[in-house]
CSV table of C-alpha atoms in Angstrom, one decimal:
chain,number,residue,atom,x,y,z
V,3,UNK,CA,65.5,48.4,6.7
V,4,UNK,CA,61.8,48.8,5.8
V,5,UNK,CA,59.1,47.8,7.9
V,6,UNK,CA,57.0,44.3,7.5
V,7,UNK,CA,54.0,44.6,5.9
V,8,UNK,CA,51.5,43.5,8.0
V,9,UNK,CA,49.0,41.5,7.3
V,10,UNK,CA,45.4,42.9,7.5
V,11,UNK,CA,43.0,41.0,10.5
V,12,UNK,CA,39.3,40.0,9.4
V,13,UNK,CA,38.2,43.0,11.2
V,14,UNK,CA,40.3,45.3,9.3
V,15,UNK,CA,39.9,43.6,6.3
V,16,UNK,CA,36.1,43.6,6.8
V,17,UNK,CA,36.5,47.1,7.3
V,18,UNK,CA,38.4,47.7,4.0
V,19,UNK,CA,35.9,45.8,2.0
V,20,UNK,CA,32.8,48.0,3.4
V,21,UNK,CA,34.2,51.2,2.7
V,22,UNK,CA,35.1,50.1,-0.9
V,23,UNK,CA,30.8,49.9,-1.2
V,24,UNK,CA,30.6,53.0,1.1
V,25,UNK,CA,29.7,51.9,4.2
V,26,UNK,CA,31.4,52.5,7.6
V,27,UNK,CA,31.0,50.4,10.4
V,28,UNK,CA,30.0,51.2,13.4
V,29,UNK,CA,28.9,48.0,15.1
V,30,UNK,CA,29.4,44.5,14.9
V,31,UNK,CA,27.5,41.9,16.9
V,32,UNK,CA,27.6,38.3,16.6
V,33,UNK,CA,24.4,36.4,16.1
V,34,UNK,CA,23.8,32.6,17.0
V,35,UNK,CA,23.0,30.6,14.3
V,36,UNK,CA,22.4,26.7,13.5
V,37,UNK,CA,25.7,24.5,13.9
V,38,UNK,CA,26.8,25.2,10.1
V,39,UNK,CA,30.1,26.5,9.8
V,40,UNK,CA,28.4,29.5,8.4
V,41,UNK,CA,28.8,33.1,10.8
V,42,UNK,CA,26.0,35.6,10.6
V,43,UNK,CA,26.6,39.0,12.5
V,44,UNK,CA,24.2,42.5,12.4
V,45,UNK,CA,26.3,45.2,11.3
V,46,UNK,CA,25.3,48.6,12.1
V,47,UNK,CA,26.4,51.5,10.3
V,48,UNK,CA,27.7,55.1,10.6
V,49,UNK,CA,24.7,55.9,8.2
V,50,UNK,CA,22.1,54.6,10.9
V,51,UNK,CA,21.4,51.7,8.6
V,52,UNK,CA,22.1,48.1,9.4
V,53,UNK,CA,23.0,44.8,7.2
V,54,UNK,CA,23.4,41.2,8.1
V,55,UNK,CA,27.0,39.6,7.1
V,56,UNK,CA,26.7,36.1,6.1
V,57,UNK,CA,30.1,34.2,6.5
V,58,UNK,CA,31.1,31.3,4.4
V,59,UNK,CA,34.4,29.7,5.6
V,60,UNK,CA,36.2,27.3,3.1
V,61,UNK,CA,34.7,24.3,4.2
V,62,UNK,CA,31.2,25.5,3.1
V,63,UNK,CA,32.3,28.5,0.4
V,64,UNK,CA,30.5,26.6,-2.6
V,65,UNK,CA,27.1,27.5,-0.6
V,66,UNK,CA,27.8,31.4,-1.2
V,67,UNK,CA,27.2,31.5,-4.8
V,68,UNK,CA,24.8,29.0,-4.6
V,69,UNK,CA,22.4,31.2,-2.9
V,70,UNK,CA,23.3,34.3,-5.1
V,71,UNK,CA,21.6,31.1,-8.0
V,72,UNK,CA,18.7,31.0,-5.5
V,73,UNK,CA,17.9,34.2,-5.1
V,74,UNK,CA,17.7,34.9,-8.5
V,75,UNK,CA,15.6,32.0,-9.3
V,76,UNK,CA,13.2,32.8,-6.3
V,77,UNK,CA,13.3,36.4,-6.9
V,78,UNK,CA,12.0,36.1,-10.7
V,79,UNK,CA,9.4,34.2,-9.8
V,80,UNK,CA,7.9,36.3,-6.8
V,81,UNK,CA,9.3,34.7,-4.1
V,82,UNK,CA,10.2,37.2,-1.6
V,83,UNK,CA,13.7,36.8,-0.1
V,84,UNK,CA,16.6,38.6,1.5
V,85,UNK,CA,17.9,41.1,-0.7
V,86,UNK,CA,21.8,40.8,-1.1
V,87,UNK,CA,23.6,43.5,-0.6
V,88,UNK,CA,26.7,43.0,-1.5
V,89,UNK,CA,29.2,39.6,-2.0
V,90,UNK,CA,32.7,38.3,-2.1
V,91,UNK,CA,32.1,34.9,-2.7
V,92,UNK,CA,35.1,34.7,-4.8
V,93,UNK,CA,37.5,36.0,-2.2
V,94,UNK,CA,36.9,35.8,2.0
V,95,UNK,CA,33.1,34.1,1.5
V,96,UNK,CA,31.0,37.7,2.8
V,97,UNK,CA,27.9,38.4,1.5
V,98,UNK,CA,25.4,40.6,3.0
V,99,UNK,CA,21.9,40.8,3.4
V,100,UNK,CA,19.0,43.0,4.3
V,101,UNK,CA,18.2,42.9,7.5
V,102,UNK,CA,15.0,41.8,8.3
V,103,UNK,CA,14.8,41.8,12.0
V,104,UNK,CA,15.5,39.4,15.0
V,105,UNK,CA,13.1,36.9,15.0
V,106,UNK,CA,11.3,34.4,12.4
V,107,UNK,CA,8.2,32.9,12.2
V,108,UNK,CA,9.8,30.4,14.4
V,109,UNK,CA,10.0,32.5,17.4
V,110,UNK,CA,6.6,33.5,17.4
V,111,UNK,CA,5.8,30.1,19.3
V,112,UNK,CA,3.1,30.6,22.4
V,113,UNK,CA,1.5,33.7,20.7
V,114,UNK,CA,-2.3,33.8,20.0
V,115,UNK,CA,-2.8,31.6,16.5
V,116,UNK,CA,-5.1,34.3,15.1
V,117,UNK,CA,-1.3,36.4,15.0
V,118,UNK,CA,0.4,33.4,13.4
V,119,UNK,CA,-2.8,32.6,11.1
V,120,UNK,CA,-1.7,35.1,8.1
V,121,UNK,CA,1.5,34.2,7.4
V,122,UNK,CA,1.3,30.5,7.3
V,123,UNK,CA,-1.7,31.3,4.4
V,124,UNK,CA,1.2,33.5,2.8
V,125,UNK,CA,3.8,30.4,3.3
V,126,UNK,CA,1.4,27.9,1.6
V,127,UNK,CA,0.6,30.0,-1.5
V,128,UNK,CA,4.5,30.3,-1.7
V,129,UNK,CA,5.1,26.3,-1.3
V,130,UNK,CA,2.9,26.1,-4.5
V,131,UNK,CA,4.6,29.0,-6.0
V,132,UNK,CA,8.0,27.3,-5.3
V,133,UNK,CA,6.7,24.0,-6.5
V,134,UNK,CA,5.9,25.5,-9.9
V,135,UNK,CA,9.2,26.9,-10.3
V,136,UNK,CA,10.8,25.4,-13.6
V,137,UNK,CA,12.6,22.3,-12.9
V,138,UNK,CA,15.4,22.7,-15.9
V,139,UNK,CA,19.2,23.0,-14.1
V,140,UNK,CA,17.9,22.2,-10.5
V,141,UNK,CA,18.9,18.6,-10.7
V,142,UNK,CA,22.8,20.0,-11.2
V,143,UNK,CA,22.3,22.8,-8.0
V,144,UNK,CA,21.7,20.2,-5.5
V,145,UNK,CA,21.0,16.6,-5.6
V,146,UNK,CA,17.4,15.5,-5.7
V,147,UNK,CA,15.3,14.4,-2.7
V,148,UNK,CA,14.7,10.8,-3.7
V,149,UNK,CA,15.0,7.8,-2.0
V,150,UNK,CA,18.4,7.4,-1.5
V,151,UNK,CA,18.5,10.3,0.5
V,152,UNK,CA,15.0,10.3,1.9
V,153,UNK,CA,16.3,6.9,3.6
V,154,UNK,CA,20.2,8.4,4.8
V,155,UNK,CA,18.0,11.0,6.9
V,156,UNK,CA,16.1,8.7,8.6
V,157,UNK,CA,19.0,6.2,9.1
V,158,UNK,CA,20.5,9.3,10.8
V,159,UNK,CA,17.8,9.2,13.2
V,160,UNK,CA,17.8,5.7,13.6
V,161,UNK,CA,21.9,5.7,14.9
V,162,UNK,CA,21.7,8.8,16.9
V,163,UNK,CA,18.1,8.7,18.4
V,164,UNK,CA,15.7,5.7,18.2
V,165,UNK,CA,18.4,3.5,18.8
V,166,UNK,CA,20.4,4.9,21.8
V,167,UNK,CA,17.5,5.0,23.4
V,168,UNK,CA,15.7,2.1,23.2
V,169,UNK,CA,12.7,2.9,21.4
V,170,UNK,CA,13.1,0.3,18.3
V,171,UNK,CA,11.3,-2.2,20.1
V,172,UNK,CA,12.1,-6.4,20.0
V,173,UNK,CA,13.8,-7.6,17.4
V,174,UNK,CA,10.0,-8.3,15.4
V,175,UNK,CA,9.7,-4.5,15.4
V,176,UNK,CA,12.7,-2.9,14.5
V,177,UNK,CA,12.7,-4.9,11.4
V,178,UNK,CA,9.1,-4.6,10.7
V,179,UNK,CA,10.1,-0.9,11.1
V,180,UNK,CA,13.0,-0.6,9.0
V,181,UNK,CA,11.2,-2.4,5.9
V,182,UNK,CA,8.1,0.0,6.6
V,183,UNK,CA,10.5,3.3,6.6
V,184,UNK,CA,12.3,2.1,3.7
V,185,UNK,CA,8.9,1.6,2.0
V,186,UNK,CA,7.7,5.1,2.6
V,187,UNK,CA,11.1,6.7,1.2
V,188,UNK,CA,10.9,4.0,-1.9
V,189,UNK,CA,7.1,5.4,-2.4
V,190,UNK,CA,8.2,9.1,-1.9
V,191,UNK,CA,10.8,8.5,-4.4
V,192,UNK,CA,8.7,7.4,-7.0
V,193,UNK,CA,6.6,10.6,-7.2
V,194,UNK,CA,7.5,13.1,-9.9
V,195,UNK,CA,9.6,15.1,-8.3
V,196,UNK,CA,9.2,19.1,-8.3
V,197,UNK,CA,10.9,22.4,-6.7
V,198,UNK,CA,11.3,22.5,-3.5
V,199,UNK,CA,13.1,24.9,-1.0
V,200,UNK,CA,13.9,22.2,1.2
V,201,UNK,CA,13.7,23.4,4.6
V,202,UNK,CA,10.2,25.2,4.3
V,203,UNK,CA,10.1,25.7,8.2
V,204,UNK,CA,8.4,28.4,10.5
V,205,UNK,CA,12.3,29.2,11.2
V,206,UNK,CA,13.1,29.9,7.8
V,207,UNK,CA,10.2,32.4,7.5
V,208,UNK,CA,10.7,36.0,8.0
V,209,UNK,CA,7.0,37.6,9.1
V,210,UNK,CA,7.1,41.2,7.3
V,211,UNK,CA,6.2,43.6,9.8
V,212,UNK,CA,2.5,45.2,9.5
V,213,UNK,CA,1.5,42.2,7.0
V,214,UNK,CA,0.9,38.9,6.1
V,215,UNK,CA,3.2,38.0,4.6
V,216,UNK,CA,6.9,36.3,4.9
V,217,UNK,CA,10.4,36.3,3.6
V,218,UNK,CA,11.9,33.2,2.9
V,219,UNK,CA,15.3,32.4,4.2
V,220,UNK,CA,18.1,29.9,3.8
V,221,UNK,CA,17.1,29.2,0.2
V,222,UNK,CA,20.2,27.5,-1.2
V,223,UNK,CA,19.2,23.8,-1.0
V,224,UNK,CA,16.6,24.4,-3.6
V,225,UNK,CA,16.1,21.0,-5.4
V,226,UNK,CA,13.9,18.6,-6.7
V,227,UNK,CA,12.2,16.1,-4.3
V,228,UNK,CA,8.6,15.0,-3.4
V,229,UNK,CA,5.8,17.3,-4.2
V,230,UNK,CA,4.3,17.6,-1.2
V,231,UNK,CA,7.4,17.8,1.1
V,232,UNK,CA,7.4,22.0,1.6
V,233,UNK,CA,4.1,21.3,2.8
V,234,UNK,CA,4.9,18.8,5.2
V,235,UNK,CA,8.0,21.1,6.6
V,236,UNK,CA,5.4,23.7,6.9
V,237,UNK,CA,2.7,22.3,8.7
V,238,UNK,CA,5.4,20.4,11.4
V,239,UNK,CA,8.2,22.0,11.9
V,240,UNK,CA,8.7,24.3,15.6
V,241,UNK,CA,5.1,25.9,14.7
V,242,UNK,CA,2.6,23.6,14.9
V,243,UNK,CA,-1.1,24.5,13.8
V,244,UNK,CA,-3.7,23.8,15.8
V,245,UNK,CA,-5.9,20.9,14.6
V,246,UNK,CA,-8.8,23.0,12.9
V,247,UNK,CA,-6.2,25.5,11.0
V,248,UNK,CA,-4.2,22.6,9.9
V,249,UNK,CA,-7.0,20.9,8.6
V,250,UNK,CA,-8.2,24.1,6.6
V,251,UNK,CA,-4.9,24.8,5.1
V,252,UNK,CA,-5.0,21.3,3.9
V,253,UNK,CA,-8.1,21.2,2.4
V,254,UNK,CA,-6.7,24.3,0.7
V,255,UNK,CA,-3.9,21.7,-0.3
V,256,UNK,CA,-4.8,18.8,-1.0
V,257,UNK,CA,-7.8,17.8,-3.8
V,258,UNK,CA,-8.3,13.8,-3.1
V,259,UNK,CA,-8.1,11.1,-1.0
V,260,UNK,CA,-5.2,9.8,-2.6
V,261,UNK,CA,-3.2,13.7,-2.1
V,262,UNK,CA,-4.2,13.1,2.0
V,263,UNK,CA,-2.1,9.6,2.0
V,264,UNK,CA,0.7,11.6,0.1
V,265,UNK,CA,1.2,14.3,2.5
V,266,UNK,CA,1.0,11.9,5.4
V,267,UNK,CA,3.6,10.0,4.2
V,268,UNK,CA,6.1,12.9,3.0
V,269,UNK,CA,4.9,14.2,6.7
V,270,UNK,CA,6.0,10.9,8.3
V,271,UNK,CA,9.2,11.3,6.1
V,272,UNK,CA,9.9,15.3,7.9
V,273,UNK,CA,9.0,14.8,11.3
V,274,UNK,CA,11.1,11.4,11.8
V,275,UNK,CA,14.2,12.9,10.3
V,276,UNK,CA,13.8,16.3,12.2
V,277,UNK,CA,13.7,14.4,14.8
V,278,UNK,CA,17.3,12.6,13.9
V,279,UNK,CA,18.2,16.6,13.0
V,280,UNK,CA,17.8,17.9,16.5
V,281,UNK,CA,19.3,15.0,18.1
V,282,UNK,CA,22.6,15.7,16.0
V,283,UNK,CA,22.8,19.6,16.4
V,284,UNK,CA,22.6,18.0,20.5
V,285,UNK,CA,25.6,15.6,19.7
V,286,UNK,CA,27.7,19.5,18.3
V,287,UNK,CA,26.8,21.1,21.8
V,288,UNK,CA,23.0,22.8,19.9
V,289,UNK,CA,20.5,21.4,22.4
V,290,UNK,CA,17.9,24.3,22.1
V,291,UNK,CA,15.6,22.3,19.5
V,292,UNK,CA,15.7,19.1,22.0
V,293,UNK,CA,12.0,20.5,23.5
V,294,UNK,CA,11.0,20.3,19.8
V,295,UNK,CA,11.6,16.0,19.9
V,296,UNK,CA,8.6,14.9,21.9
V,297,UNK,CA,5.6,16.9,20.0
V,298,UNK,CA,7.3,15.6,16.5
V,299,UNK,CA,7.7,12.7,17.2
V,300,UNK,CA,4.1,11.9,18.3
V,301,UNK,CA,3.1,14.0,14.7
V,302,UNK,CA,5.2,11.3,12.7
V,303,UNK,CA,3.2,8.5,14.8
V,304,UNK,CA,0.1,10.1,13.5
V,305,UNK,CA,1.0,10.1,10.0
V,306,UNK,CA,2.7,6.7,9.8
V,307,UNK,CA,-0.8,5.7,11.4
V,308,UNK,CA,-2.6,7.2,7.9
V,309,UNK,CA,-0.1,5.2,5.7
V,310,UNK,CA,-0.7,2.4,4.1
V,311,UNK,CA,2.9,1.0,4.6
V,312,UNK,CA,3.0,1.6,8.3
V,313,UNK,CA,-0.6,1.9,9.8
V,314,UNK,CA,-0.4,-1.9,11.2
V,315,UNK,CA,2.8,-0.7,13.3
V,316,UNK,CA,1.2,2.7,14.5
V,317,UNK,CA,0.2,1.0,18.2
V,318,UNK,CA,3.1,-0.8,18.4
V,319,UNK,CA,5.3,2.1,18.0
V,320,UNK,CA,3.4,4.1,20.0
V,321,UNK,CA,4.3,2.3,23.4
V,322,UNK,CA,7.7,1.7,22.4
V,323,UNK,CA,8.4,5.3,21.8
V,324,UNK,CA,6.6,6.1,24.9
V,325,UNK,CA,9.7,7.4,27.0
V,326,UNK,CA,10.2,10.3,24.7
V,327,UNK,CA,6.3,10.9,23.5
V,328,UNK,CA,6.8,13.0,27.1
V,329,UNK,CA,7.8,16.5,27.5
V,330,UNK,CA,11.5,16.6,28.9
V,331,UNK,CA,12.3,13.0,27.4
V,332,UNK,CA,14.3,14.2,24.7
């Protein structure tokens, strides 16, 4: 009687698919990533070299080749990001990347600014890069950032943050405040929308060692949304510049008056749902970002306080979001 074939593990079959580009493995060490089902390992080689594998389990395998689309579209257009490798989108959802090295711009939080100072230049040249990017076939990659989903975000933050807590104020408030938020999404909404990465965040900035400049990472929800929204992910996300370096980088920015109220209100837009984002990666067991709550949430009560549609609440929110304005409140 002949044997059973047996069936190959991941390892092995991971194993099998490397050799077939001519690479052995030698090493293979989980990394921690963000709570998508995605899986990210370093892989060291036999040859000395090393390669980050990317897994896409079912649930998310329509994301693989959507980032092989992205890179392409980036890479014509100068954007520097992670070379692939090598894919199997079509069969066990691997691809791999270059590997770039263990920490983003995101890690480099508590270092000197005049170290940071370079690359965020770099970022915003690439934000208007980006934002330049033809617009033709983005619409059907990803849907567009308008006010629809500009408003689920923040509803998000509402359910799992402001509410919980408390910090919605009387009843006068919280409905003052829901017709205010839902007036800055319905004003974001109505700006002609251009490319935008999405997630334009110190933690999805590689720094290139010995320059200034970055890599851009996580790339796949390119889509069409507000035009100053990569700017307001930049300037408030994990890495925030301190006042006089913001303020240059925006004059660099922004041309008028009327650009200022814009970005405040695209700003207001970020930090609020950020804000809802951390307190959900908290709810799947992810509380390392929880820190990140009380410094953005006081940046979104600054820029609601330079919008038209929600300056006359900025006070009033302010002490009711007082218990988590505090560091360790979150």
């Amino acid at each position: 009687m002949s044997e059973p074939i047996r069936a190959l593990s991941e390892h092995e079959e991971l194993e099998e698919w490397l050799a077939g580009i001519g690479l052995r493995l030698r090493e293979h060490e989980p990394l921690s990533g963000d709570v998508s089902p995605r899986r990210y390992a370093r892989l060291a080689f036999t040859d000395g070299t090393t390669a980050i594998l990317a897994t896409y389990p079912p649930e998310v395998r329509d994301t693989c080749p959507r980032f092989l689309t992205t890179t392409a579209i980036l890479s014509q257009a100068g954007v520097r990001v992670p070379r692939v490798l090598a894919e199997a989108c079509d069969g066990p959802g691997w691809m791999l990347l270059e590997d770039l090295g263990p920490r983003t711009l995101g890690d480099w939080k508590g270092r000197p600014w005049s170290e940071v100072a370079g690359y965020f230049e770099d970022a915003l040249e690439i934000a208007g890069r980006i934002s330049r990017l033809p617009a033709a076939g983005l619409a059907d990659l990803n849907p567009g950032l308008g006010r629809e989903l500009l408003a689920k975000e923040l509803a998000q933050t509402w359910d799992l943050f402001l509410a919980p807590r408390e910090l919605t104020g009387g009843p006068a408030l919280e409905a003052a405040l829901r017709e205010t938020l839902d007036a800055v999404c319905t004003k974001l909404g109505e700006e002609e929308p251009v490319p935008c990465h999405r997630d334009f965040m110190a933690r999805n900035l590689m720094p290139i060692p010995g320059t200034s400049r970055v890599v851009v990472l996580d790339h796949q929800d390119l889509r069409l949304g507000p035009p100053l929204y990569d700017l307001a992910s930049l300037l408030n996300d994990t890495l925030f510049p301190p006042p006089p370096v913001e303020e240059a980088l925006l004059a660099k920015a922004l041309a008028t008056p009327a650009d200022r109220v814009r970005y405040h209100r695209a700003a207001a837009q970020r930090t609020l749902k950020a804000v809802g984002t951390y307190a959900s990666f908290a709810r799947r067991g992810a509380e390392r970002h929880l820190p990140l709550i009380p410094e953005t949430l006081s940046r979104c009560l600054g820029h609601l306080a330079r919008v038209p549609e929600s300056a006359a609440l900025a006070e009033d929110l302010a002490r009711a979001w007082a218990p988590a304005l505090t560091t360790g409140a979150a």
